Each structure stands twice: as structure tokens, then as C-alpha cells.
Tab-separated table of C-alpha atoms in Angstrom:
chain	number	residue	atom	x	y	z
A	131	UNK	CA	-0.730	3.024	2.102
A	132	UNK	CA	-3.617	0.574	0.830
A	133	UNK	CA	-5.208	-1.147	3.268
A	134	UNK	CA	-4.089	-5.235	2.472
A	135	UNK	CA	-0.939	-4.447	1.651
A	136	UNK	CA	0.845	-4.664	5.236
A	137	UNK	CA	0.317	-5.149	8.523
A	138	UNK	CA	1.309	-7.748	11.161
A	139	UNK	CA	-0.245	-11.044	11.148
A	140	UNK	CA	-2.211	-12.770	13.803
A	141	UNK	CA	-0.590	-15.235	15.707
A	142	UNK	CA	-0.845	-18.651	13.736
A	143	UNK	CA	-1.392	-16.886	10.393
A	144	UNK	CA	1.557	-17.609	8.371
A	145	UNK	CA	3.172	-14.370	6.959
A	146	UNK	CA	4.455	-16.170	3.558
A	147	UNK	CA	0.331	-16.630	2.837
A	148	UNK	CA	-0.241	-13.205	3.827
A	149	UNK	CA	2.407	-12.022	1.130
A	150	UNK	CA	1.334	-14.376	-1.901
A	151	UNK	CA	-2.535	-12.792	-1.565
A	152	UNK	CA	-1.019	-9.126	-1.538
A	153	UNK	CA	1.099	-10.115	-4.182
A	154	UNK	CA	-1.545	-11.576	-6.480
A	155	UNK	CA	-4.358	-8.964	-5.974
A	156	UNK	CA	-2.325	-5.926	-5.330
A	157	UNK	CA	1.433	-6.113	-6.849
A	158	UNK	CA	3.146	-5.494	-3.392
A	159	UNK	CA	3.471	-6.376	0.166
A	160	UNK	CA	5.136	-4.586	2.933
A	161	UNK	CA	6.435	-7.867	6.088
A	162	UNK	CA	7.100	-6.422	9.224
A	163	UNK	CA	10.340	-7.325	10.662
A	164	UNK	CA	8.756	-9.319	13.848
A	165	UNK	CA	7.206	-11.769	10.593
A	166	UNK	CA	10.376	-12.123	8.868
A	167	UNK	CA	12.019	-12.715	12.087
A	168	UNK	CA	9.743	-15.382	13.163
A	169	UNK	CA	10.147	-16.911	9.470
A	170	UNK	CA	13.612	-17.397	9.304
A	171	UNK	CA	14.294	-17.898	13.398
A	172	UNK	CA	16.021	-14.832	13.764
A	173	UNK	CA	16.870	-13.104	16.966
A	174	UNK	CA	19.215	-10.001	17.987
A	175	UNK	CA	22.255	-12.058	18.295
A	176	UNK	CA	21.710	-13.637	15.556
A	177	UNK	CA	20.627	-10.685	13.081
A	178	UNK	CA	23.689	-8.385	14.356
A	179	UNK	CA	25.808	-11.445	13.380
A	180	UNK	CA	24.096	-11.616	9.487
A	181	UNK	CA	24.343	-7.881	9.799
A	182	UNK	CA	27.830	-7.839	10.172
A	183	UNK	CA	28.631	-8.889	6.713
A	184	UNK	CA	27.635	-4.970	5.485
A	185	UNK	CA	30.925	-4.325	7.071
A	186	UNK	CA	32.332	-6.558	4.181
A	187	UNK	CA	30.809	-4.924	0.868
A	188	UNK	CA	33.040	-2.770	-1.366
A	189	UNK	CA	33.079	0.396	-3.249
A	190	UNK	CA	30.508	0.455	-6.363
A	191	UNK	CA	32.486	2.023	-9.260
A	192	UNK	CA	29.502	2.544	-11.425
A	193	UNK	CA	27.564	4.522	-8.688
A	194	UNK	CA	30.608	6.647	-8.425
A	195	UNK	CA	30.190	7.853	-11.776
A	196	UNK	CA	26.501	8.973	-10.435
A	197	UNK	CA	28.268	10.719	-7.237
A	198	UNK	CA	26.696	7.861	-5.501
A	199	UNK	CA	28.523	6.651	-2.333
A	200	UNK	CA	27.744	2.815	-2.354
A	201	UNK	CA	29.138	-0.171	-1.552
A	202	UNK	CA	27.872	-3.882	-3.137
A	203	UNK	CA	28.560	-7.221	-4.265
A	204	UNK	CA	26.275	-9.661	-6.169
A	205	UNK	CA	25.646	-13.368	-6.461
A	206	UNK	CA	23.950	-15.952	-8.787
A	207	UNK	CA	21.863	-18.654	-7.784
A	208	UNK	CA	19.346	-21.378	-9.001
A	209	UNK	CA	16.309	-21.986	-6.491
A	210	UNK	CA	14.637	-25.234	-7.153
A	211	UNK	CA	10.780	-25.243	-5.749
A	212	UNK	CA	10.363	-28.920	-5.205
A	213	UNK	CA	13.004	-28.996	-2.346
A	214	UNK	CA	13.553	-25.736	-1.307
A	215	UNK	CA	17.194	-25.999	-2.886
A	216	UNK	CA	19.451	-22.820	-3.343
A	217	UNK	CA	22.342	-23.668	-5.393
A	218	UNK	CA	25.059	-20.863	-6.457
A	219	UNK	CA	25.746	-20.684	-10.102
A	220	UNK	CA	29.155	-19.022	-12.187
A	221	UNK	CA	29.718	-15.745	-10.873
A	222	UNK	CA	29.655	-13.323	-14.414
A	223	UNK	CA	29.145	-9.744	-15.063
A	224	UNK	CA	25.358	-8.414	-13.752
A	225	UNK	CA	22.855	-7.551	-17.261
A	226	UNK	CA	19.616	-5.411	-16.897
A	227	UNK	CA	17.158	-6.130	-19.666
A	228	UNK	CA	17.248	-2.823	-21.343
A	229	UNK	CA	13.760	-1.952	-20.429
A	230	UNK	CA	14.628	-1.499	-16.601
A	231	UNK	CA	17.734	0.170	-15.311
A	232	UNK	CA	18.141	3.726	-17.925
A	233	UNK	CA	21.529	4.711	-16.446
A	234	UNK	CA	23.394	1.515	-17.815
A	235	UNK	CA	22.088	-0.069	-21.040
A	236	UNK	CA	23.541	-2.361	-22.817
A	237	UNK	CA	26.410	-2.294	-19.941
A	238	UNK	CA	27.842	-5.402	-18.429
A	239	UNK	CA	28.657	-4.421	-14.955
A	240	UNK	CA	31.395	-6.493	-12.604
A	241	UNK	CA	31.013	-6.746	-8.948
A	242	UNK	CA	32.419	-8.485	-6.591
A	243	UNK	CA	31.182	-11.945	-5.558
A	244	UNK	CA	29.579	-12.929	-2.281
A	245	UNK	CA	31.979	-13.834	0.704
A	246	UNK	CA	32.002	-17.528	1.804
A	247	UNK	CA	30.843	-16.109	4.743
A	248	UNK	CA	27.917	-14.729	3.929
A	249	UNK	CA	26.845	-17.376	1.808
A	250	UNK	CA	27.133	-19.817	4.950
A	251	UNK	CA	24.827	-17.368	7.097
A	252	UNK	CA	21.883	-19.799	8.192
A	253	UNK	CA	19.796	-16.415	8.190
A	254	UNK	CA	20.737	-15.686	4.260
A	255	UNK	CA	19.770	-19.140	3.249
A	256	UNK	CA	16.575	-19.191	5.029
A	257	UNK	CA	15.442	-16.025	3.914
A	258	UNK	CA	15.984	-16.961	0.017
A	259	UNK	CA	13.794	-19.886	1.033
A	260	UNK	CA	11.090	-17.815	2.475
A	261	UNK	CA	11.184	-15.817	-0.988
A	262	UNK	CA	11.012	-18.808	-2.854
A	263	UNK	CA	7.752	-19.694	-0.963
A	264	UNK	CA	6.131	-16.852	-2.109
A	265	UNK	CA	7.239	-16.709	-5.712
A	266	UNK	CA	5.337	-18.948	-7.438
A	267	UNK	CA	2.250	-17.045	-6.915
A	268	UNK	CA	2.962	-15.176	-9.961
A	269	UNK	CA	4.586	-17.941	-11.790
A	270	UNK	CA	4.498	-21.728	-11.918
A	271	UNK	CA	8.001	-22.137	-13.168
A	272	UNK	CA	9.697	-25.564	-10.871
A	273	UNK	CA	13.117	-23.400	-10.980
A	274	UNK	CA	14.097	-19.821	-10.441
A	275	UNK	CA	16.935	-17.310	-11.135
A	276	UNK	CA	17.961	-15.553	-8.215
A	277	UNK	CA	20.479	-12.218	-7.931
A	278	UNK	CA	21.323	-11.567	-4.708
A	279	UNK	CA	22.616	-7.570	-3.845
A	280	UNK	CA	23.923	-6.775	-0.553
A	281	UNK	CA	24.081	-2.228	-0.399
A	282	UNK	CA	25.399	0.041	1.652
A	283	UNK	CA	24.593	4.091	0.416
A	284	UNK	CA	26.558	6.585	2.236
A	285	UNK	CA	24.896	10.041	2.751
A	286	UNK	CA	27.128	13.428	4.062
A	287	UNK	CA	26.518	16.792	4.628
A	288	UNK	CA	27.533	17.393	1.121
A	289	UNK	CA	26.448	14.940	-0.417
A	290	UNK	CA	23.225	12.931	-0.005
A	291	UNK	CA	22.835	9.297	-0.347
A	292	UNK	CA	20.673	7.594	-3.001
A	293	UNK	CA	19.029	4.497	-2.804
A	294	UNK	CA	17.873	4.384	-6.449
A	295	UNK	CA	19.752	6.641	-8.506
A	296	UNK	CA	17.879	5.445	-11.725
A	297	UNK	CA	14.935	6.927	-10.145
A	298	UNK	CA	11.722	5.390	-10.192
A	299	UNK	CA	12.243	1.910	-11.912
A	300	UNK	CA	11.628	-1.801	-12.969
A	301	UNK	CA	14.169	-4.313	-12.433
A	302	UNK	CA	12.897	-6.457	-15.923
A	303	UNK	CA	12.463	-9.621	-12.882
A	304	UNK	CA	9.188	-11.267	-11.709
A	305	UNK	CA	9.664	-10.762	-7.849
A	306	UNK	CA	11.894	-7.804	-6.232
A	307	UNK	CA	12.152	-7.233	-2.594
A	308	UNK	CA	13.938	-4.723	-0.456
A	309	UNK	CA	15.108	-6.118	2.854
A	310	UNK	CA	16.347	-3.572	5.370
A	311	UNK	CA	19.564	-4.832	7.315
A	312	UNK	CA	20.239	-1.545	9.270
A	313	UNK	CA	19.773	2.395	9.197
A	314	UNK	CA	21.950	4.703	11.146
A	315	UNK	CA	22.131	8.720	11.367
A	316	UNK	CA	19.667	9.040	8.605
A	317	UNK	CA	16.849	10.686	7.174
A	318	UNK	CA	14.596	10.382	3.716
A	319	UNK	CA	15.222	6.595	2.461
A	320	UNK	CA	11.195	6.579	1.652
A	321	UNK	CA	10.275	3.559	-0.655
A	322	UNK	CA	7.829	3.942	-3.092
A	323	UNK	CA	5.821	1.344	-5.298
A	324	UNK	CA	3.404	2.439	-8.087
A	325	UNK	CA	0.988	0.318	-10.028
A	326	UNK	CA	0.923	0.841	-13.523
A	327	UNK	CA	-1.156	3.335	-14.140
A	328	UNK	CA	0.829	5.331	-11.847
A	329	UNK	CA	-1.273	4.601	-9.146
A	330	UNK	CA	0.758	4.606	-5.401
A	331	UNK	CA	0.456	1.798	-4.334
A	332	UNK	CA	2.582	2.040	-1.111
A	333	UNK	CA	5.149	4.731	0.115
A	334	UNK	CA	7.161	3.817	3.461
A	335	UNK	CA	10.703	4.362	5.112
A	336	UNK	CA	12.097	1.070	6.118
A	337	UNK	CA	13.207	1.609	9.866
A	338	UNK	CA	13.164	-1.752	11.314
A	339	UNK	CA	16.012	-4.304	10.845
A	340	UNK	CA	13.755	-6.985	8.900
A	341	UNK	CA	11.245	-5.077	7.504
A	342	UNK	CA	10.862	-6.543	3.943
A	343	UNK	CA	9.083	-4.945	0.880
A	344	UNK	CA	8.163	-6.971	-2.032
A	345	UNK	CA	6.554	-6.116	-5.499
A	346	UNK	CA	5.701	-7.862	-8.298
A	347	UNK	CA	8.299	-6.221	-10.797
A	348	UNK	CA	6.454	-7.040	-13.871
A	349	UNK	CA	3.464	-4.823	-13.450
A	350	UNK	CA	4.706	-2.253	-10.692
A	351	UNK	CA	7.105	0.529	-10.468
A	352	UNK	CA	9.656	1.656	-7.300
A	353	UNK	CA	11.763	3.812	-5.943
A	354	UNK	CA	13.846	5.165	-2.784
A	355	UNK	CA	14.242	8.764	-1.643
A	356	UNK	CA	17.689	9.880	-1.020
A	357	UNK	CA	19.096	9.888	2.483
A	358	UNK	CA	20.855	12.607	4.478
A	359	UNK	CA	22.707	12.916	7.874
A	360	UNK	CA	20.181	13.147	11.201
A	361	UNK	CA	23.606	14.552	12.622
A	362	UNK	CA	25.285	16.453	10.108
A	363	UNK	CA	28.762	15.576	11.633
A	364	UNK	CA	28.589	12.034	11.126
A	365	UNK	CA	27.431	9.727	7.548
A	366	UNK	CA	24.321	8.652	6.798
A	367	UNK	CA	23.918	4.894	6.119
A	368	UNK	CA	21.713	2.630	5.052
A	369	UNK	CA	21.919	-1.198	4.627
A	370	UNK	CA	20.095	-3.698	3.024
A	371	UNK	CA	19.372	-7.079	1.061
A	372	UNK	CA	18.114	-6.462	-2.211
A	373	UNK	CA	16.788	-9.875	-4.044
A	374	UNK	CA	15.426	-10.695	-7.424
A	375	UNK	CA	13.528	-14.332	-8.408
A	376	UNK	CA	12.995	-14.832	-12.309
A	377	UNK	CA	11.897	-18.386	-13.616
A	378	UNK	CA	15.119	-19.962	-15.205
A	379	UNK	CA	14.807	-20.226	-18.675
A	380	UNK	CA	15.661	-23.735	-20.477
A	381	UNK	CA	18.562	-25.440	-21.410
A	382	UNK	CA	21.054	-23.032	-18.736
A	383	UNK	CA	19.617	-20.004	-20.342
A	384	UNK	CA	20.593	-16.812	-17.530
């Protein structure tokens, strides 16, 4: 790992600054969880609530075709930087730009939506506000895209669970980060990020709830290793909040 690129900040430095330098001079930043948690005001009770929602995702049909056991569901939103605003837009079908995701060009993929829930968190709204902070360090646009993907991956015995089954990738966004919600019985699950060149820029296994791993997606490259049972017996799982910012485009354009 680089030095710069993570680390916990002293007391009275604000993390969201810390991020925006990383972001500008290296491409990524890796937040510990006791940052994020002081960002948003988030505390056990209060995580393990937000947390719960993972309990309401639903099978991933797509992934299936890849032997990948994983559960989703997606939502739209506009982020306005003048007042913080995050305002949900039509749900519709979820497009890659066909430079990013190999296993499903020019595929229109249907998920589920958000539940009400969820959307009403005070933690899920704070955090997309925290993002939206650090965004315009790599572009000035006033208002932003925002996909929001809540995963679950399932690991077995048999059958190993994978993050990324695309393999190292672009999203074709501006900002991607990689929340971690919650990791039980497993093993593997290390993220990578590369630079362009194919330079690593930062390899790490998310274990703390909170930990939070941004890149910029235009000029860096990432991945997850698979996961796999600690106790064979029992599934593998790993949870987390994966969240894309892209300056709108004009006149309602995606």
C-alpha cells in the first residue's frame, strides 16, 4: 500500500479533505471505518440497524449465470452540490458503458429497486452526502448521477464467492467506492486498485464495518478476490454498499 493513500486522521483533521487530496494526486483512498463513522454519526446501534437492510436484498439472476451467489438491488439518484440534496430519480434497467463491465455489453439489466426503508436510513443519506463532498475534486459539475448497489456474495465449500466476477475492471463512472457493511465466516475478499499503467496502487481486505475504499474510476482499475468459508460448514458472506457519482449530463440526459 502507498504511503498517502490511507490511514486514520488526526483528531480535528476532517477525513472528507483527507480523501479529496488522495483522490487528486493518487486515484484512490482507503477511510477507516472509525472516519466514516465519525462522518456520518454512526454508532453500533445504529450501524447494525442500517446493516440490517442486507437481510432485505434478493437473488441476482445475472450473477447466476456466472455461478455467482449474490444478492442486490439498485437505485437512481440526482445529488445536487449546492445543498447537499439527494433526490431519487425513475427506477429503469442498470447500463454499463461498454468500455467497463465485459460480461454484459450492450445488456440492460433489471434489479430490484431500493426498499422505502432503506432509503429512509439517516445513515444511507448521510453517507451519499459525505461522497458528494468529495466528488467534485475531480469534477466541477453543480449536479451528479448517483447508482446506488447494496451486495451480498455467498461463498460455500463448493463454491466460492466472487466479489467481481468481471475481474479486474472500470465502472465507465468518475467516483466508485466500496463500502463494507459486514463480513462473516470468510476468507480472500482482497480489493485491489491499479493505476493505469498497471501500477498497484492499493491491495486490502475490507474487515471493518465502515471501512470505505474509493477510486477515481476514470484513470484506475479494481478488483475483489473471491471469498471462501473460514468454517467450511457454514457460508461465506460478505456485505457491502457499492456507490457510483457521474456529473449529470444536460437536459435529463442518464
Amino acid at each position: 500500500m502507498r504511503e498517502g493513500i490511507a490511514g486514520g486522521t488526526e483528531a480535528g483533521t476532517d477525513p472528507i479533505d483527507a480523501a479529496r487530496r488522495a483522490l487528486a494526486s493518487v486515484g484512490t483512498f482507503l477511510m477507516p471505518a472509525a472516519d466514516l463513522w465519525r462522518s456520518i454519526g454512526a454508532d453500533t446501534d445504529t450501524w447494525g440497524r442500517f446493516s440490517a437492510h442486507w437481510e432485505e436484498l434478493v437473488p441476482d439472476p445475472y450473477a447466476e449465470e456466472q455461478g455467482v451467489h449474490r444478492l442486490r438491488r439498485y437505485g437512481r439518484f440526482r445529488y445536487r452540490v449546492a445543498d447537499g440534496a439527494l433526490e431519487p430519480t425513475a427506477h429503469r434497467e442498470f447500463v454499463q458503458p461498454d468500455d467497463s463491465n465485459v460480461l454484459y455489453l450492450g445488456r440492460d439489466r433489471h434489479f430490484e429497486p431500493l426498499t422505502a426503508a432503506f432509503l429512509e436510513d439517516p445513515l444511507f443519506e448521510r453517507t451519499m452526502q459525505q461522497v458528494g463532498r468529495i466528488a467534485p475534486v475531480l469534477d466541477e459539475a453543480p449536479e451528479w448521477t448517483v447508482w446506488v448497489h447494496p451486495f451480498r456474495v455467498v461463498g460455500s465449500a463448493d463454491n466460492e464467492g466472487r466479489p467481481t466476477p468481471e475481474g479486474l475492471h472500470r465502472d465507465g463512472v468518475t467516483l466508485v467506492g466500496s463500502l463494507l457493511i459486514s463480513v462473516d465466516n470468510a476468507v480472500g475478499g482482497e480489493s485491489s486498485v491499479f493505476g493505469p499503467e498497471g501500477d498497484r496502487l492499493v491491495t486490502t481486505t475490507l474487515r471493518e464495518p465502515g471501512t470505505f475504499l474509493l477510486g477515481d474510476d476514470r484513470c484506475t482499475w479494481h478488483g475483489v478476490s473471491p471469498i471462501r468459508p473460514a468454517d467450511r460448514g457454514k457460508p461465506a458472506r460478505r456485505d457491502v454498499l457499492v456507490v457510483t457519482f457521474t456529473p449529470s449530463a444536460p437536459c435529463g440526459g442518464p
